[in-house]
Amino acid sequence: MNELNDILMPKLGLTMTEGTISEWSIAPGDRVSPGDLLFVVETDKVATEITAEAEGELREVVVPVGETVPVGTVVGRWTGPGQGVPQDEEVQDESPAEASADPQLNTPVAKAVDETRVIATPLARRLAREHGLELVGLTGSGPRGRIKAEDVRAAAQAGASNTGAVQPQPDTAPTDSGQSIPASAMAQAMARRMVEAKQQVPHFYLAAEAEVTELLDLRGQLNAQEGYDKLTLNDMVLVAVVRALEVTPEHNRIFLDNQIVQFQEVDVGMAVSTDRGLLAPVIKDLAGCNVDEIAGRAHSLQQQVVEGSVRREDMQGGAITVSNAGMFNVSYMTPIINPPQSAILGVGSIREVFRPDDNGQPELRREMGLVLAADHRLHDGAGALVFLNRIIDALQQPHQLLRSRALLRRG
């Protein structure tokens, strides 16, 4: 008897809870060799190719293209190695609520009729527990009736815990004024992640300005030197954040699974705009690096993101991201923290303004607007102010950007 084994949705990162099948490269009946592409998984951060580890034949596609399922869900079955599921024998799901969306995959059929299979997102399940609601009977508005967080919220508001009365409009319903355009799997994942981030992370914001006349002068001097790559203002901001993290390690931590995780290395994310949306790769191990090293790594990583060749591990880690909107003539921006990170720095454009000098006379200044968003579970206002002021000091006294970590600590 041929033995079929499960192909599971892999866990591709510390915080990954679900993934979307964006492509099956093989069909049932196709044979593969080690290294051959099986399927592509999209998360809110990146698309990842999943390859075969051994020879085998795909027998069944359980999760079709476009469907989002939790980590560990059976997405297909093949004759290659894996968790053995003998063909034509009963398949017992330890967690039926988190398994495949197709109830016919459970055998025998007679038993499946008595079992209740509820397909819901992880956030919907958590909200249902918080509101004391039963998912059984709720009508989901997602693909194949999947219950989403907004369905649970609507049920909670209506006081419906065991009825099917809540029926939100389908995602693809046309409007009177236009045509609905299906969102890509990555766009859907990013949208879910941003909603969850805003709802689950208690943000607070601090806004300030940095006087950057000396910074612009220093950047001009450095860029005038032969044999070096040109530095951008974003490079200088990244270096300022690195210098601040080097001397305030209490801000190089995150809140994850009800625990505080302290990072030893200094990693900083940067927002990069692509045709697939806004992505935030993380530049790794920057402690003690000079301006040119940090800028070089940033430029290289940005190019990989734009080309779509960035590695999965470069989309993870770090406690803070820099999001720069200055090129769009935006004075300030209040960004959303990218979980599980604990902070994000929004950078605005440089404005020329008159401020009174020490003698009360108007003085022309060039100021950059900064907004720091921080996770209140980890940081309080006083500590975040210290961290933001460290960044501002480095920008306003830009020669600090060229100093080593040891010199900064002595200062």
Tab-separated table of C-alpha atoms in Angstrom:
chain	number	residue	atom	x	y	z
A	1	MET	CA	0.000	0.000	0.000
A	2	ASN	CA	1.401	3.351	-1.004
A	3	GLU	CA	1.959	5.646	1.929
A	4	LEU	CA	0.985	9.307	1.638
A	5	ASN	CA	2.644	11.934	3.813
A	6	ASP	CA	1.492	15.424	4.708
A	7	ILE	CA	3.015	18.606	3.339
A	8	LEU	CA	2.521	21.247	6.034
A	9	MET	CA	2.394	25.036	5.953
A	10	PRO	CA	5.888	25.855	7.269
A	11	LYS	CA	6.671	28.333	10.031
A	12	LEU	CA	9.025	30.754	8.306
A	13	GLY	CA	9.582	33.232	11.109
A	14	LEU	CA	9.301	33.765	14.833
A	15	THR	CA	5.997	35.627	14.573
A	16	MET	CA	4.465	33.862	11.574
A	17	THR	CA	1.063	32.376	12.418
A	18	GLU	CA	-0.376	31.880	8.931
A	19	GLY	CA	0.606	31.918	5.286
A	20	THR	CA	-1.031	32.221	1.883
A	21	ILE	CA	-0.418	29.790	-0.970
A	22	SER	CA	0.308	32.103	-3.891
A	23	GLU	CA	1.476	29.441	-6.352
A	24	TRP	CA	1.584	25.675	-6.818
A	25	SER	CA	4.379	24.893	-9.274
A	26	ILE	CA	3.377	21.239	-9.645
A	27	ALA	CA	0.097	19.382	-10.069
A	28	PRO	CA	-1.123	16.056	-8.686
A	29	GLY	CA	0.723	13.260	-10.475
A	30	ASP	CA	3.921	15.282	-11.005
A	31	ARG	CA	7.174	13.850	-9.661
A	32	VAL	CA	9.836	16.053	-8.095
A	33	SER	CA	13.493	15.736	-7.156
A	34	PRO	CA	15.340	17.321	-4.224
A	35	GLY	CA	15.440	21.094	-4.671
A	36	ASP	CA	12.477	21.270	-7.060
A	37	LEU	CA	9.963	24.011	-6.327
A	38	LEU	CA	6.733	22.772	-4.740
A	39	PHE	CA	4.817	25.950	-3.927
A	40	VAL	CA	5.203	29.599	-2.899
A	41	VAL	CA	4.081	30.977	0.468
A	42	GLU	CA	3.318	34.664	0.942
A	43	THR	CA	3.208	36.435	4.278
A	44	ASP	CA	2.852	40.125	5.024
A	45	LYS	CA	6.620	40.421	4.666
A	46	VAL	CA	7.872	38.298	1.797
A	47	ALA	CA	7.144	35.519	-0.677
A	48	THR	CA	9.103	32.319	0.007
A	49	GLU	CA	9.692	29.377	-2.320
A	50	ILE	CA	9.218	25.971	-0.679
A	51	THR	CA	11.287	23.233	-2.302
A	52	ALA	CA	11.291	19.449	-2.057
A	53	GLU	CA	13.764	17.854	0.335
A	54	ALA	CA	13.573	14.454	-1.361
A	55	GLU	CA	12.093	12.648	-4.335
A	56	GLY	CA	8.363	12.117	-4.404
A	57	GLU	CA	5.096	12.457	-6.259
A	58	LEU	CA	2.396	14.995	-5.432
A	59	ARG	CA	-0.902	13.194	-5.001
A	60	GLU	CA	-3.218	15.875	-3.664
A	61	VAL	CA	-3.460	19.663	-3.356
A	62	VAL	CA	-5.357	20.350	-0.137
A	63	VAL	CA	-5.027	24.148	0.047
A	64	PRO	CA	-5.587	25.917	-3.287
A	65	VAL	CA	-3.891	29.059	-4.535
A	66	GLY	CA	-5.058	32.208	-2.790
A	67	GLU	CA	-6.107	30.577	0.473
A	68	THR	CA	-4.603	31.575	3.813
A	69	VAL	CA	-4.140	28.883	6.473
A	70	PRO	CA	-2.421	28.638	9.881
A	71	VAL	CA	1.104	27.313	10.293
A	72	GLY	CA	1.105	23.518	10.503
A	73	THR	CA	-1.975	23.062	8.313
A	74	VAL	CA	-1.827	20.270	5.734
A	75	VAL	CA	-1.535	21.974	2.347
A	76	GLY	CA	-0.921	18.870	0.240
A	77	ARG	CA	-0.059	15.189	0.298
A	78	TRP	CA	2.733	13.360	-1.495
A	79	THR	CA	4.800	10.172	-1.481
A	80	GLY	CA	7.906	11.901	-0.146
A	81	PRO	CA	9.004	11.970	3.512
A	82	GLY	CA	6.900	13.642	6.152
A	83	GLN	CA	4.337	12.796	8.779
A	84	GLY	CA	2.934	9.476	7.570
A	85	VAL	CA	-0.779	9.333	6.709
A	86	PRO	CA	-1.588	5.895	5.226
A	87	GLN	CA	-3.796	6.112	2.145
A	88	ASP	CA	-7.445	5.064	2.516
A	89	GLU	CA	-7.189	5.034	6.316
A	90	GLU	CA	-8.830	7.404	8.734
A	91	VAL	CA	-7.074	10.722	9.225
A	92	GLN	CA	-7.460	12.018	12.768
A	93	ASP	CA	-6.925	15.757	13.190
A	94	GLU	CA	-5.567	16.729	16.598
A	95	SER	CA	-6.780	20.286	16.028
A	96	PRO	CA	-9.622	20.229	13.509
A	97	ALA	CA	-10.338	23.925	13.900
A	98	GLU	CA	-6.894	24.773	12.558
A	99	ALA	CA	-6.760	22.211	9.759
A	100	SER	CA	-7.805	22.252	6.115
A	101	ALA	CA	-10.784	24.299	5.028
A	102	ASP	CA	-12.350	21.330	3.196
A	103	PRO	CA	-14.453	19.169	5.554
A	104	GLN	CA	-14.459	16.289	3.053
A	105	LEU	CA	-10.780	15.659	3.784
A	106	ASN	CA	-11.717	14.126	7.147
A	107	THR	CA	-12.601	10.436	6.987
A	108	PRO	CA	-14.784	8.611	7.601
A	109	VAL	CA	-17.521	10.889	6.281
A	110	ALA	CA	-20.076	9.638	8.798
A	111	LYS	CA	-17.924	10.847	11.681
A	112	ALA	CA	-17.168	14.158	10.002
A	113	VAL	CA	-20.871	14.953	9.935
A	114	ASP	CA	-20.926	14.918	13.737
A	115	GLU	CA	-17.769	17.003	14.078
A	116	THR	CA	-17.926	20.781	13.906
A	117	ARG	CA	-15.244	22.310	11.712
A	118	VAL	CA	-14.900	26.073	12.065
A	119	ILE	CA	-12.542	27.916	9.746
A	120	ALA	CA	-11.384	31.194	11.290
A	121	THR	CA	-8.328	33.434	11.455
A	122	PRO	CA	-6.154	33.301	14.591
A	123	LEU	CA	-7.208	36.857	15.481
A	124	ALA	CA	-10.886	35.927	15.102
A	125	ARG	CA	-10.409	33.015	17.481
A	126	ARG	CA	-8.689	35.207	20.054
A	127	LEU	CA	-11.405	37.873	19.838
A	128	ALA	CA	-14.090	35.213	20.181
A	129	ARG	CA	-12.470	33.953	23.372
A	130	GLU	CA	-12.218	37.491	24.751
A	131	HIS	CA	-15.893	38.207	24.015
A	132	GLY	CA	-17.091	34.793	25.178
A	133	LEU	CA	-18.499	33.989	21.738
A	134	GLU	CA	-18.895	30.622	20.044
A	135	LEU	CA	-17.661	30.572	16.459
A	136	VAL	CA	-20.111	27.817	15.613
A	137	GLY	CA	-22.979	29.328	13.632
A	138	LEU	CA	-21.271	32.608	12.727
A	139	THR	CA	-21.241	33.390	9.018
A	140	GLY	CA	-17.757	34.220	7.799
A	141	SER	CA	-17.142	36.838	5.126
A	142	GLY	CA	-13.736	35.481	4.079
A	143	PRO	CA	-12.851	32.989	1.365
A	144	ARG	CA	-14.864	29.749	1.627
A	145	GLY	CA	-16.764	31.166	4.597
A	146	ARG	CA	-13.700	31.790	6.751
A	147	ILE	CA	-14.580	33.780	9.870
A	148	LYS	CA	-12.532	36.956	10.188
A	149	ALA	CA	-11.980	39.368	13.058
A	150	GLU	CA	-14.599	41.836	11.795
A	151	ASP	CA	-17.192	39.054	11.746
A	152	VAL	CA	-16.548	38.382	15.428
A	153	ARG	CA	-16.692	42.082	16.289
A	154	ALA	CA	-20.008	42.413	14.495
A	155	ALA	CA	-21.354	39.419	16.385
A	156	ALA	CA	-20.179	40.876	19.687
A	157	GLN	CA	-21.895	44.187	18.956
A	158	ALA	CA	-25.101	42.451	17.950
A	159	GLY	CA	-25.018	40.164	20.978
A	160	ALA	CA	-25.053	37.081	18.774
A	161	SER	CA	-23.021	34.262	20.245
A	162	ASN	CA	-24.616	31.134	18.766
A	163	THR	CA	-26.578	32.347	15.771
A	164	GLY	CA	-25.830	32.864	12.143
A	165	ALA	CA	-27.445	36.287	12.058
A	166	VAL	CA	-24.267	38.221	11.377
A	167	GLN	CA	-23.758	38.373	7.622
A	168	PRO	CA	-21.253	41.049	6.570
A	169	GLN	CA	-21.012	42.033	2.938
A	170	PRO	CA	-18.667	39.744	0.974
A	171	ASP	CA	-15.198	41.061	0.226
A	172	THR	CA	-15.858	41.021	-3.533
A	173	ALA	CA	-19.214	42.815	-3.504
A	174	PRO	CA	-19.282	45.541	-6.180
A	175	THR	CA	-20.040	49.118	-5.193
A	176	ASP	CA	-22.372	51.607	-6.825
A	177	SER	CA	-19.510	53.905	-7.740
A	178	GLY	CA	-16.866	51.483	-8.913
A	179	GLN	CA	-15.579	47.972	-9.330
A	180	SER	CA	-14.056	45.812	-6.611
A	181	ILE	CA	-10.445	44.808	-7.294
A	182	PRO	CA	-9.231	41.668	-5.505
A	183	ALA	CA	-6.226	42.340	-3.285
A	184	SER	CA	-3.135	40.202	-3.696
A	185	ALA	CA	-2.304	37.669	-1.033
A	186	MET	CA	0.551	39.843	0.204
A	187	ALA	CA	-1.671	42.940	0.293
A	188	GLN	CA	-4.276	41.060	2.307
A	189	ALA	CA	-1.640	39.817	4.731
A	190	MET	CA	-0.171	43.297	5.125
A	191	ALA	CA	-3.615	44.757	5.739
A	192	ARG	CA	-4.366	42.178	8.414
A	193	ARG	CA	-1.021	42.749	10.068
A	194	MET	CA	-1.433	46.519	10.216
A	195	VAL	CA	-4.928	46.227	11.690
A	196	GLU	CA	-3.683	43.765	14.293
A	197	ALA	CA	-0.672	45.980	15.057
A	198	LYS	CA	-2.832	49.019	15.694
A	199	GLN	CA	-5.313	47.059	17.791
A	200	GLN	CA	-2.902	44.942	19.826
A	201	VAL	CA	0.091	47.244	20.352
A	202	PRO	CA	-0.585	50.248	22.640
A	203	HIS	CA	1.077	53.010	20.648
A	204	PHE	CA	2.122	56.370	21.992
A	205	TYR	CA	3.832	59.096	20.013
A	206	LEU	CA	6.500	61.737	20.615
A	207	ALA	CA	7.101	64.496	18.052
A	208	ALA	CA	10.104	66.810	17.832
A	209	GLU	CA	12.346	68.622	15.371
A	210	ALA	CA	16.052	68.212	14.707
A	211	GLU	CA	18.065	71.181	13.446
A	212	VAL	CA	20.052	69.625	10.604
A	213	THR	CA	22.103	72.468	9.116
A	214	GLU	CA	25.378	70.947	10.349
A	215	LEU	CA	24.214	67.498	9.249
A	216	LEU	CA	23.602	68.709	5.705
A	217	ASP	CA	26.992	70.414	5.648
A	218	LEU	CA	28.763	67.260	6.857
A	219	ARG	CA	26.925	65.120	4.331
A	220	GLY	CA	28.003	67.499	1.577
A	221	GLN	CA	31.631	67.271	2.681
A	222	LEU	CA	31.547	63.472	2.802
A	223	ASN	CA	29.858	63.183	-0.585
A	224	ALA	CA	32.497	65.453	-2.113
A	225	GLN	CA	35.202	62.902	-1.333
A	226	GLU	CA	36.299	60.649	-4.173
A	227	GLY	CA	35.992	56.882	-4.015
A	228	TYR	CA	32.982	56.647	-1.692
A	229	ASP	CA	29.306	55.990	-2.327
A	230	LYS	CA	27.022	58.971	-1.924
A	231	LEU	CA	25.262	59.213	1.415
A	232	THR	CA	21.556	59.963	1.644
A	233	LEU	CA	19.800	61.709	4.501
A	234	ASN	CA	18.135	58.407	5.325
A	235	ASP	CA	21.591	56.873	5.772
A	236	MET	CA	22.410	59.555	8.325
A	237	VAL	CA	19.163	58.935	10.201
A	238	LEU	CA	19.861	55.190	10.280
A	239	VAL	CA	23.296	55.861	11.763
A	240	ALA	CA	21.758	58.181	14.373
A	241	VAL	CA	19.327	55.428	15.413
A	242	VAL	CA	22.195	52.923	15.634
A	243	ARG	CA	24.201	55.301	17.834
A	244	ALA	CA	21.168	55.834	20.092
A	245	LEU	CA	20.607	52.082	20.455
A	246	GLU	CA	24.275	51.554	21.298
A	247	VAL	CA	23.975	53.741	24.400
A	248	THR	CA	20.361	52.913	25.380
A	249	PRO	CA	20.138	49.104	25.190
A	250	GLU	CA	16.819	49.205	27.049
A	251	HIS	CA	15.312	50.329	23.744
A	252	ASN	CA	16.810	47.378	21.883
A	253	ARG	CA	14.123	44.975	23.091
A	254	ILE	CA	10.669	43.741	22.141
A	255	PHE	CA	7.575	42.373	23.886
A	256	LEU	CA	6.772	38.897	22.581
A	257	ASP	CA	4.496	36.200	24.003
A	258	ASN	CA	4.189	38.072	27.311
A	259	GLN	CA	7.960	38.184	27.692
A	260	ILE	CA	10.589	40.875	27.169
A	261	VAL	CA	13.246	39.876	24.639
A	262	GLN	CA	16.531	41.791	24.943
A	263	PHE	CA	18.607	41.872	21.748
A	264	GLN	CA	22.387	41.730	21.962
A	265	GLU	CA	23.016	42.839	18.381
A	266	VAL	CA	21.931	46.200	17.016
A	267	ASP	CA	19.587	45.608	14.065
A	268	VAL	CA	17.536	48.387	12.462
A	269	GLY	CA	14.709	48.086	9.949
A	270	MET	CA	14.051	50.522	7.121
A	271	ALA	CA	10.844	51.018	5.171
A	272	VAL	CA	11.251	50.452	1.418
A	273	SER	CA	8.562	51.230	-1.135
A	274	THR	CA	8.137	48.566	-3.838
A	275	ASP	CA	5.556	47.722	-6.479
A	276	ARG	CA	4.385	44.993	-4.084
A	277	GLY	CA	3.811	47.465	-1.267
A	278	LEU	CA	5.830	48.878	1.612
A	279	LEU	CA	8.330	46.364	3.019
A	280	ALA	CA	10.663	46.697	6.000
A	281	PRO	CA	13.928	44.738	5.680
A	282	VAL	CA	16.254	44.692	8.677
A	283	ILE	CA	19.922	45.670	8.492
A	284	LYS	CA	21.791	43.357	10.846
A	285	ASP	CA	24.636	43.701	13.368
A	286	LEU	CA	25.351	47.432	13.055
A	287	ALA	CA	26.960	48.116	16.434
A	288	GLY	CA	30.286	49.857	15.966
A	289	CYS	CA	29.887	50.178	12.183
A	290	ASN	CA	30.901	53.445	10.562
A	291	VAL	CA	28.718	55.591	8.327
A	292	ASP	CA	29.930	54.058	5.077
A	293	GLU	CA	29.423	50.494	6.316
A	294	ILE	CA	25.869	51.189	7.455
A	295	ALA	CA	25.018	53.072	4.266
A	296	GLY	CA	26.504	50.332	2.095
A	297	ARG	CA	24.478	47.614	3.801
A	298	ALA	CA	21.337	49.736	3.580
A	299	HIS	CA	21.770	50.392	-0.140
A	300	SER	CA	22.482	46.728	-0.892
A	301	LEU	CA	19.493	45.505	1.099
A	302	GLN	CA	17.200	48.085	-0.449
A	303	GLN	CA	18.219	46.927	-3.922
A	304	GLN	CA	17.497	43.301	-3.009
A	305	VAL	CA	14.032	44.249	-1.759
A	306	VAL	CA	13.203	46.174	-4.928
A	307	GLU	CA	14.435	43.294	-7.103
A	308	GLY	CA	12.544	40.732	-5.028
A	309	SER	CA	15.689	38.794	-4.118
A	310	VAL	CA	15.775	39.607	-0.394
A	311	ARG	CA	16.310	36.661	1.941
A	312	ARG	CA	13.632	35.666	4.413
A	313	GLU	CA	15.967	36.179	7.382
A	314	ASP	CA	16.539	39.781	6.297
A	315	MET	CA	12.845	40.501	6.827
A	316	GLN	CA	12.984	39.568	10.521
A	317	GLY	CA	14.481	40.924	13.713
A	318	GLY	CA	15.267	44.299	15.199
A	319	ALA	CA	13.408	46.472	17.688
A	320	ILE	CA	12.856	49.567	15.539
A	321	THR	CA	12.280	50.619	11.931
A	322	VAL	CA	12.969	53.950	10.234
A	323	SER	CA	10.223	55.126	7.870
A	324	ASN	CA	11.200	58.186	5.842
A	325	ALA	CA	8.533	60.255	4.075
A	326	GLY	CA	10.690	63.342	3.660
A	327	MET	CA	10.946	62.980	-0.113
A	328	PHE	CA	7.173	63.523	-0.347
A	329	ASN	CA	7.306	66.951	1.324
A	330	VAL	CA	5.578	65.650	4.443
A	331	SER	CA	6.373	67.614	7.592
A	332	TYR	CA	5.483	64.813	10.009
A	333	MET	CA	4.236	61.247	9.839
A	334	THR	CA	2.825	59.030	12.597
A	335	PRO	CA	3.727	55.483	11.515
A	336	ILE	CA	2.421	52.153	12.798
A	337	ILE	CA	4.798	49.859	14.674
A	338	ASN	CA	5.721	46.679	12.805
A	339	PRO	CA	5.221	43.838	15.349
A	340	PRO	CA	6.993	42.350	17.134
A	341	GLN	CA	9.199	45.422	17.023
A	342	SER	CA	8.617	47.943	19.789
A	343	ALA	CA	9.181	51.257	17.995
A	344	ILE	CA	9.242	53.034	14.662
A	345	LEU	CA	10.668	56.432	13.748
A	346	GLY	CA	8.756	58.533	11.234
A	347	VAL	CA	10.951	61.027	9.379
A	348	GLY	CA	9.536	64.108	7.681
A	349	SER	CA	10.949	66.578	5.193
A	350	ILE	CA	13.372	69.390	5.974
A	351	ARG	CA	11.749	72.810	6.355
A	352	GLU	CA	13.322	76.240	6.546
A	353	VAL	CA	11.870	78.146	9.494
A	354	PHE	CA	12.791	81.231	11.493
A	355	ARG	CA	13.418	80.714	15.203
A	356	PRO	CA	14.611	83.279	17.762
A	357	ASP	CA	18.318	83.017	18.602
A	358	ASP	CA	19.854	83.583	22.049
A	359	ASN	CA	19.384	87.320	21.606
A	360	GLY	CA	15.795	87.048	20.481
A	361	GLN	CA	16.641	87.779	16.853
A	362	PRO	CA	15.123	85.686	14.045
A	363	GLU	CA	17.455	82.977	12.809
A	364	LEU	CA	16.899	80.773	9.754
A	365	ARG	CA	16.984	77.096	10.676
A	366	ARG	CA	16.628	73.884	8.705
A	367	GLU	CA	14.543	71.442	10.698
A	368	MET	CA	13.578	67.819	10.164
A	369	GLY	CA	10.334	66.611	11.747
A	370	LEU	CA	10.587	63.369	13.724
A	371	VAL	CA	7.829	61.248	15.274
A	372	LEU	CA	8.711	58.276	17.466
A	373	ALA	CA	5.994	55.661	17.966
A	374	ALA	CA	6.684	53.346	20.906
A	375	ASP	CA	5.061	50.298	22.482
A	376	HIS	CA	3.707	51.328	25.895
A	377	ARG	CA	4.021	47.756	27.179
A	378	LEU	CA	7.795	48.234	27.121
A	379	HIS	CA	8.468	51.952	27.149
A	380	ASP	CA	7.200	54.897	29.128
A	381	GLY	CA	7.212	58.519	28.078
A	382	ALA	CA	10.361	59.471	29.977
A	383	GLY	CA	12.445	56.626	28.584
A	384	ALA	CA	11.207	57.206	25.042
A	385	LEU	CA	12.072	60.907	25.355
A	386	VAL	CA	15.626	59.991	26.324
A	387	PHE	CA	15.909	57.718	23.296
A	388	LEU	CA	14.436	60.300	20.900
A	389	ASN	CA	16.724	62.998	22.280
A	390	ARG	CA	19.717	60.703	21.695
A	391	ILE	CA	18.724	60.506	18.046
A	392	ILE	CA	18.215	64.269	17.831
A	393	ASP	CA	21.568	64.972	19.512
A	394	ALA	CA	23.338	62.749	16.987
A	395	LEU	CA	21.637	64.546	14.092
A	396	GLN	CA	22.308	68.024	15.487
A	397	GLN	CA	25.921	67.192	16.390
A	398	PRO	CA	26.605	65.017	13.348
A	399	HIS	CA	30.225	64.288	14.170
A	400	GLN	CA	28.790	61.874	16.751
A	401	LEU	CA	27.748	59.770	13.773
A	402	LEU	CA	31.414	59.229	12.965
A	403	ARG	CA	32.404	58.230	16.494
A	404	SER	CA	32.754	54.751	17.917
A	405	ARG	CA	30.447	53.292	20.519
A	406	ALA	CA	33.138	53.643	23.215
A	407	LEU	CA	33.529	57.376	22.627
A	408	LEU	CA	29.774	57.862	22.797
A	409	ARG	CA	29.584	56.071	26.143
A	410	ARG	CA	32.374	58.180	27.630
A	411	GLY	CA	30.457	61.261	26.536
